[in-house]
mmCIF file of C-alpha atoms in Angstrom:
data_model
loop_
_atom_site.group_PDB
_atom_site.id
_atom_site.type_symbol
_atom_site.label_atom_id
_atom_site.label_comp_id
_atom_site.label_asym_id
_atom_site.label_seq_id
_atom_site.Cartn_x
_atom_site.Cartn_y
_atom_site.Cartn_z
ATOM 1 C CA UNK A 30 211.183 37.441 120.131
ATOM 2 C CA UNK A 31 209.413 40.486 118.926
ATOM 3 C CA UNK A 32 207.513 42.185 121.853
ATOM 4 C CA UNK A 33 205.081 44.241 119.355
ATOM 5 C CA UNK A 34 203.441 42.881 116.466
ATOM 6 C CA UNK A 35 202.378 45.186 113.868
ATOM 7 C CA UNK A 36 199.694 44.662 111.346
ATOM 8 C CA UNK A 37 199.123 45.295 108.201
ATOM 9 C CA UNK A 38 202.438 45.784 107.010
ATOM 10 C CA UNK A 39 200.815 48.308 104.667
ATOM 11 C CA UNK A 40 197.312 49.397 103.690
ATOM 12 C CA UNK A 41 195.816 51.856 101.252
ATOM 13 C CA UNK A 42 192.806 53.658 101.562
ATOM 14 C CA UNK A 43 190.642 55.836 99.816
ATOM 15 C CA UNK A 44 190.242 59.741 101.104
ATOM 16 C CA UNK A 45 187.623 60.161 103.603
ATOM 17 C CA UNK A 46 187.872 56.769 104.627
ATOM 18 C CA UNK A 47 188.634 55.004 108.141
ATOM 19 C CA UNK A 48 192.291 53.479 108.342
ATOM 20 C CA UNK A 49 192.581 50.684 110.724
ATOM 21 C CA UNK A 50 196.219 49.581 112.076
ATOM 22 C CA UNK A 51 196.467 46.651 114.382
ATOM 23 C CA UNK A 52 198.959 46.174 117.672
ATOM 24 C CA UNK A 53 199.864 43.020 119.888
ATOM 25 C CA UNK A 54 201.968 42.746 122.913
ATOM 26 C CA UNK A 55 203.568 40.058 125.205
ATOM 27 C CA UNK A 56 204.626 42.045 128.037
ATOM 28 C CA UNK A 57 202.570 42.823 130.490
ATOM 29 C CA UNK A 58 204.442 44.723 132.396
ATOM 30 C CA UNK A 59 204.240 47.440 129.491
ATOM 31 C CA UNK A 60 201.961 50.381 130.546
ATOM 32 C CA UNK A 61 202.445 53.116 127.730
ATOM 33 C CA UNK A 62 201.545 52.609 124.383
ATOM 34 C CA UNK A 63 202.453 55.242 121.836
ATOM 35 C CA UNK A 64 201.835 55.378 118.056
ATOM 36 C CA UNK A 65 204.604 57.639 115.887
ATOM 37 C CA UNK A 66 203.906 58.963 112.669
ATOM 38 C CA UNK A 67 207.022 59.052 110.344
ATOM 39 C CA UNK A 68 207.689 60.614 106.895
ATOM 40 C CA UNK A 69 210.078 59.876 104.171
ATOM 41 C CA UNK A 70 213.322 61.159 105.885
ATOM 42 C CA UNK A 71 211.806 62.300 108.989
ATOM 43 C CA UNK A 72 212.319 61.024 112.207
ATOM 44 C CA UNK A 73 209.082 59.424 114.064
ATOM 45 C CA UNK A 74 207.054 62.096 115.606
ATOM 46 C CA UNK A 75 204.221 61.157 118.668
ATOM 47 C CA UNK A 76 201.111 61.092 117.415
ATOM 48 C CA UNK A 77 198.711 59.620 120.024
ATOM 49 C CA UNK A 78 199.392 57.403 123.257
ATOM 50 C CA UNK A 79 197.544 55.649 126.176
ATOM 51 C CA UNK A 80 197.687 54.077 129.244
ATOM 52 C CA UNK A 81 196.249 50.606 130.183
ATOM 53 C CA UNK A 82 194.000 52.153 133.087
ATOM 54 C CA UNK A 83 191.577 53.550 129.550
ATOM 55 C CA UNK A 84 189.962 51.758 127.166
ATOM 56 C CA UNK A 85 189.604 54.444 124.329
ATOM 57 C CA UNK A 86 191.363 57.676 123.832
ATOM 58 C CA UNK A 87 190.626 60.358 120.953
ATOM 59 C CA UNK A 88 192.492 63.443 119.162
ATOM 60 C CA UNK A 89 190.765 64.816 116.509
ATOM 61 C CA UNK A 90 190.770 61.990 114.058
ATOM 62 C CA UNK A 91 193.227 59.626 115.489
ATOM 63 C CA UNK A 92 191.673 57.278 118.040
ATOM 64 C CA UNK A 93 193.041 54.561 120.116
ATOM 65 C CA UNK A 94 191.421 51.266 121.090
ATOM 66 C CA UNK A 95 193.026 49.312 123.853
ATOM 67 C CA UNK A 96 191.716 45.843 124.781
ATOM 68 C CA UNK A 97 193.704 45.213 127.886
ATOM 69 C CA UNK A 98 192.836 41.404 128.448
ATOM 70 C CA UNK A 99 193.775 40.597 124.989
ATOM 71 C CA UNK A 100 197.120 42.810 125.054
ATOM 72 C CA UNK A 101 195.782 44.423 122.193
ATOM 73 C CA UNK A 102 195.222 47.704 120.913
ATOM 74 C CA UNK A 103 195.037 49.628 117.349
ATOM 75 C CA UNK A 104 194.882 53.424 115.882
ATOM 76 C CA UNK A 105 191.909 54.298 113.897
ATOM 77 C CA UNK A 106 192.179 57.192 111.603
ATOM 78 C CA UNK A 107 188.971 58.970 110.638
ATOM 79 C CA UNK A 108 188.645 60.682 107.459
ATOM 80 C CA UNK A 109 191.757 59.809 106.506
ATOM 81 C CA UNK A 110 193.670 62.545 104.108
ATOM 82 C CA UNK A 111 196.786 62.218 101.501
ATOM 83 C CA UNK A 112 198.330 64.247 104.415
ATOM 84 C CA UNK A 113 197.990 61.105 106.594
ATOM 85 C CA UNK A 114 200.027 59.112 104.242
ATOM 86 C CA UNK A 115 202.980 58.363 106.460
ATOM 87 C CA UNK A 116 204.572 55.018 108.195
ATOM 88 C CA UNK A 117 203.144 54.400 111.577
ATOM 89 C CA UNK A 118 204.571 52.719 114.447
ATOM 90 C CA UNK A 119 202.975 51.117 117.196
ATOM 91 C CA UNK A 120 205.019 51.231 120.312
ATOM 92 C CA UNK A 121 205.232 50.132 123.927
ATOM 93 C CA UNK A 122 207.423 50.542 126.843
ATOM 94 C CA UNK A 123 207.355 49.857 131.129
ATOM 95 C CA UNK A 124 206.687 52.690 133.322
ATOM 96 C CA UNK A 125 210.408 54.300 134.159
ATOM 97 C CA UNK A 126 211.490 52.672 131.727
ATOM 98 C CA UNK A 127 212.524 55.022 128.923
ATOM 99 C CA UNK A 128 213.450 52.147 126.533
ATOM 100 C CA UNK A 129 210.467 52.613 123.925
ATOM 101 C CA UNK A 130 209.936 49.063 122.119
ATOM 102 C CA UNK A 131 208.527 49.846 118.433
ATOM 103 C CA UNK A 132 206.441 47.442 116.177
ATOM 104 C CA UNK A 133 207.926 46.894 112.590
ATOM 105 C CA UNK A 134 205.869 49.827 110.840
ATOM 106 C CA UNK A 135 202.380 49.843 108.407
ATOM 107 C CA UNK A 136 203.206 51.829 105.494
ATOM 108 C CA UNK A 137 199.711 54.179 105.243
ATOM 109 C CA UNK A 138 198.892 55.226 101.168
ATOM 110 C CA UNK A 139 195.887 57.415 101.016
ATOM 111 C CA UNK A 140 194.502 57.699 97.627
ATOM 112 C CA UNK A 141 193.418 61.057 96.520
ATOM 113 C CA UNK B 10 218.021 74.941 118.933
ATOM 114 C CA UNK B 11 214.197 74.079 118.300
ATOM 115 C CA UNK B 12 214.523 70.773 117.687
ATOM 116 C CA UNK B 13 216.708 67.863 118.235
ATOM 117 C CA UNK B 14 219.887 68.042 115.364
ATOM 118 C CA UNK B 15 221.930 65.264 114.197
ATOM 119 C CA UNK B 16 225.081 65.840 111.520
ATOM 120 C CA UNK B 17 225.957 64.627 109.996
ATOM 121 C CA UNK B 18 222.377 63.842 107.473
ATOM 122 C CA UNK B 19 224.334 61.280 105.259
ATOM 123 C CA UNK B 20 227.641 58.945 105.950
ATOM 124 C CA UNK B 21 229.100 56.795 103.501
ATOM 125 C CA UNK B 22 232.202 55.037 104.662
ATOM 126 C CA UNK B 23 234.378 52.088 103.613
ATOM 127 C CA UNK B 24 234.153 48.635 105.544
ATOM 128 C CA UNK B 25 236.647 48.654 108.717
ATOM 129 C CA UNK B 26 236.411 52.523 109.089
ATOM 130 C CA UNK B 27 235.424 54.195 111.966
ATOM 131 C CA UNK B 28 232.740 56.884 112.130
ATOM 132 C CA UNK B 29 231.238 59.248 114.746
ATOM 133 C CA UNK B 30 227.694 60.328 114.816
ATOM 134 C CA UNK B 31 226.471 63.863 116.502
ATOM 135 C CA UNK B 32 223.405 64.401 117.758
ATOM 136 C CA UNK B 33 222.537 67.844 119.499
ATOM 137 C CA UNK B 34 219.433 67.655 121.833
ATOM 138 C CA UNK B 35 216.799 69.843 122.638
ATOM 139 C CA UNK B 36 218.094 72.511 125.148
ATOM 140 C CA UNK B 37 217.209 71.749 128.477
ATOM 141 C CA UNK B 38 216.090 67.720 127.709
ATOM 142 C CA UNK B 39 218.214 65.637 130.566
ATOM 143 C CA UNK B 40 217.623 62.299 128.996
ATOM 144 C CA UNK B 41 218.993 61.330 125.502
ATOM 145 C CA UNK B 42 218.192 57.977 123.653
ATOM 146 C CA UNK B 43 220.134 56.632 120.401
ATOM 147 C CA UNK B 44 217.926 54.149 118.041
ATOM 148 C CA UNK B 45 218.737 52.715 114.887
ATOM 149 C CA UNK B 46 216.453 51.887 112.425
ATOM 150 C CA UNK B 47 217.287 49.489 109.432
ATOM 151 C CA UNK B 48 215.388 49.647 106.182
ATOM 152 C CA UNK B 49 211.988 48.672 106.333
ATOM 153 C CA UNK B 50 212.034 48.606 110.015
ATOM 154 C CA UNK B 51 210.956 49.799 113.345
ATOM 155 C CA UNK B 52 213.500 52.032 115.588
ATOM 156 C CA UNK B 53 215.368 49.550 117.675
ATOM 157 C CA UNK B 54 216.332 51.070 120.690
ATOM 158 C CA UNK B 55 220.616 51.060 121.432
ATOM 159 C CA UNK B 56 221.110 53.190 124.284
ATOM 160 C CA UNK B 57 220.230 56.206 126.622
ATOM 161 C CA UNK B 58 221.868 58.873 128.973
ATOM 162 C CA UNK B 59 220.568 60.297 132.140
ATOM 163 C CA UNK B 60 222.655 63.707 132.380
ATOM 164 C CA UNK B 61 226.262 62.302 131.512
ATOM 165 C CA UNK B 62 225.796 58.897 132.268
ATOM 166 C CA UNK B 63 224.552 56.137 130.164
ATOM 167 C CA UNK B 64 221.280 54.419 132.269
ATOM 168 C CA UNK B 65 220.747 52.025 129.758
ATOM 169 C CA UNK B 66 223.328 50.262 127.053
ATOM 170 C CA UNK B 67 221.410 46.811 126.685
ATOM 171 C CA UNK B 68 220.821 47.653 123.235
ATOM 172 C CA UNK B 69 224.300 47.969 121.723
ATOM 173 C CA UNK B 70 224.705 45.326 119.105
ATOM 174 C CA UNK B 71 228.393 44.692 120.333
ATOM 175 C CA UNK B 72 231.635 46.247 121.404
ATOM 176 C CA UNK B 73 232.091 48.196 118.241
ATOM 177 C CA UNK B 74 229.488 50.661 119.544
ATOM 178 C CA UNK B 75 230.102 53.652 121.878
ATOM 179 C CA UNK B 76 228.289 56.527 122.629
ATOM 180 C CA UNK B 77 229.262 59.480 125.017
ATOM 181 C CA UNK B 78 227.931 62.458 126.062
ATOM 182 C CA UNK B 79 230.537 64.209 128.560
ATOM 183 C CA UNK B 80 228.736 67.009 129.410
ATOM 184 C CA UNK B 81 225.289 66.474 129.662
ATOM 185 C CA UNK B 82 224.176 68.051 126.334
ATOM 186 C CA UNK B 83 225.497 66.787 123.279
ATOM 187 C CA UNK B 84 226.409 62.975 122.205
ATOM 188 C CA UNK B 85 228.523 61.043 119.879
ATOM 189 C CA UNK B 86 227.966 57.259 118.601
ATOM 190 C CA UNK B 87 231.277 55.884 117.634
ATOM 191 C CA UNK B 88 231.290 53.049 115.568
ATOM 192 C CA UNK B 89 234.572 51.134 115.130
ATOM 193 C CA UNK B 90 236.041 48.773 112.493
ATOM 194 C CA UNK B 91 232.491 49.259 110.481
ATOM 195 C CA UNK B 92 230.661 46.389 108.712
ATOM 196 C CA UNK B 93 227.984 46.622 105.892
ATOM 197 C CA UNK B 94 225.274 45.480 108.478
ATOM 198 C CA UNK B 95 226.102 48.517 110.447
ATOM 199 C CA UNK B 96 224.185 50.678 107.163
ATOM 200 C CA UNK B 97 220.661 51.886 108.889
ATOM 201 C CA UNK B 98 219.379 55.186 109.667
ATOM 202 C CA UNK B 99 220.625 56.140 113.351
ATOM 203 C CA UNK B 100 218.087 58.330 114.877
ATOM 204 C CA UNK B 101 218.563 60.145 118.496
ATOM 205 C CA UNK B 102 216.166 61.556 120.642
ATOM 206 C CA UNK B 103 215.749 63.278 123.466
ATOM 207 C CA UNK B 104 213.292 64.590 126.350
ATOM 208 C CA UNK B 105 212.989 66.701 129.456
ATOM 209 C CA UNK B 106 214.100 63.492 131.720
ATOM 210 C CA UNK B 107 213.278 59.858 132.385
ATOM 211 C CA UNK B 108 209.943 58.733 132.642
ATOM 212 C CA UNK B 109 208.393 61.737 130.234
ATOM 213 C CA UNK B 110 208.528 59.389 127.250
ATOM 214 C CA UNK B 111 205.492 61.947 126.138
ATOM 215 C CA UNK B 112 207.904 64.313 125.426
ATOM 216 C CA UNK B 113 210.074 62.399 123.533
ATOM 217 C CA UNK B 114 211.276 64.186 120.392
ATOM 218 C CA UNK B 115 212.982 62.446 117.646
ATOM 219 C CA UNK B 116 215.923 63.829 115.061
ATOM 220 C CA UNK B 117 215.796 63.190 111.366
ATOM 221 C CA UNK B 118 218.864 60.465 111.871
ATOM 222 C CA UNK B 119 222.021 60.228 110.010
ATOM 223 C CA UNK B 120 221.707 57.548 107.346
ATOM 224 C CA UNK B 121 224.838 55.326 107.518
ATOM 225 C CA UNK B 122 226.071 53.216 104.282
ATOM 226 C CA UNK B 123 228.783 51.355 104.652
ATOM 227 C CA UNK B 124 230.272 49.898 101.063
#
């Protein structure tokens, strides 16, 4: 049973434009939901998180949406760069519960 | 060190060996979490320490996998009689202790093959 559904399994995008990557959960219980950026040979690195108790949260260009009653919530990426081209995890886990539960990865191309 | 190091970067080993996998934490960082990532994949949590002890194991696939870290700081995965499922990208991570999963830093893994 996979606990965080990731979609799209990749997207491309042309520079300047808004990439949009999609999250579902089952467990409600979850109350922290991370995204991770990861490049070739890299380990992920925390880009942007969120509790449930907000609907919307914003760094720079990276914004989350969270849509608690639908156990939903996605990253949007504004002005999206080559720089942003990455893999990008969608993640969730329980409060004191270290055990961070990752969605299967959207491979992000942005074209130039 | 600056960031969290794992050594070695690459393993290739024969089906049925064993191997051991080092990861060196952040200094300071209590709590210590081992993931393995197959290709194509999201991180799939195996197991983390609190200090010395392991809080959590519910993610190692079976009793071929071991992981210690007997004092506090750095931490081996041992990985006996390996198969050619075992081949992923083993990443370990660590933070200043439980509960500041915001401050969870990740290594660049060791990529395991096994032939």
């Amino acid at each position: 049973q996979q606990q965080v559904k990731q979609s799209p399994q990749s997207l491309i995008v042309q520079k300047g434009g808004i990439s949009i990557i999609n999250c579902a959960y089952e467990n409600t219980a979850f109350d922290y939901f991370p995204w991770y950026q990861q490049f070739p040979g890299k380990g992920p690195a925390l880009l942007i998180a969120i509790r449930p108790d907000v609907s919307e949260k914003k760094e720079g260009r990276f914004t989350i949406s969270f849509n608690k009653s639908a156990k939903q919530f996605s990253l949007h990426i504004m002005d999206s760069q080559p720089g942003d081209s990455a893999t990008y995890f969608c993640a969730a886990s329980n409060y004191g519960d270290d055990k961070i539960i990752f969605g299967k990865g959207t491979r992000l191309h942005i074209l130039p | 060190g600056a960031g969290v190091s794992q050594t070695p970067s690459n393993k290739v080993t024969e089906k049925g060996k064993y191997v051991e996998l080092r990861c060196d934490p952040i200094s300071g960082h209590t709590a210590l979490y081992w993931y393995r990532q197959s290709l194509g994949q999201g991180p799939e949590f195996l197991i983390y320490f609190q200090g010395t002890g392991a809080a959590d194991d519910s993610g190692l696939p079976n009793d071929r996998f071991f992981a210690v870290r007997p004092e506090g700081s750095v931490s081996t995965l041992k990985i006996q009689r390996t198969e050619r499922g075992d081949s992923a990208v083993y990443l370990c991570a660590s933070s200043p202790g439980i509960g500041e999963g915001e401050k969870l830093f990740f290594g660049s893994g060791t990529q395991l093959s096994v032939l």
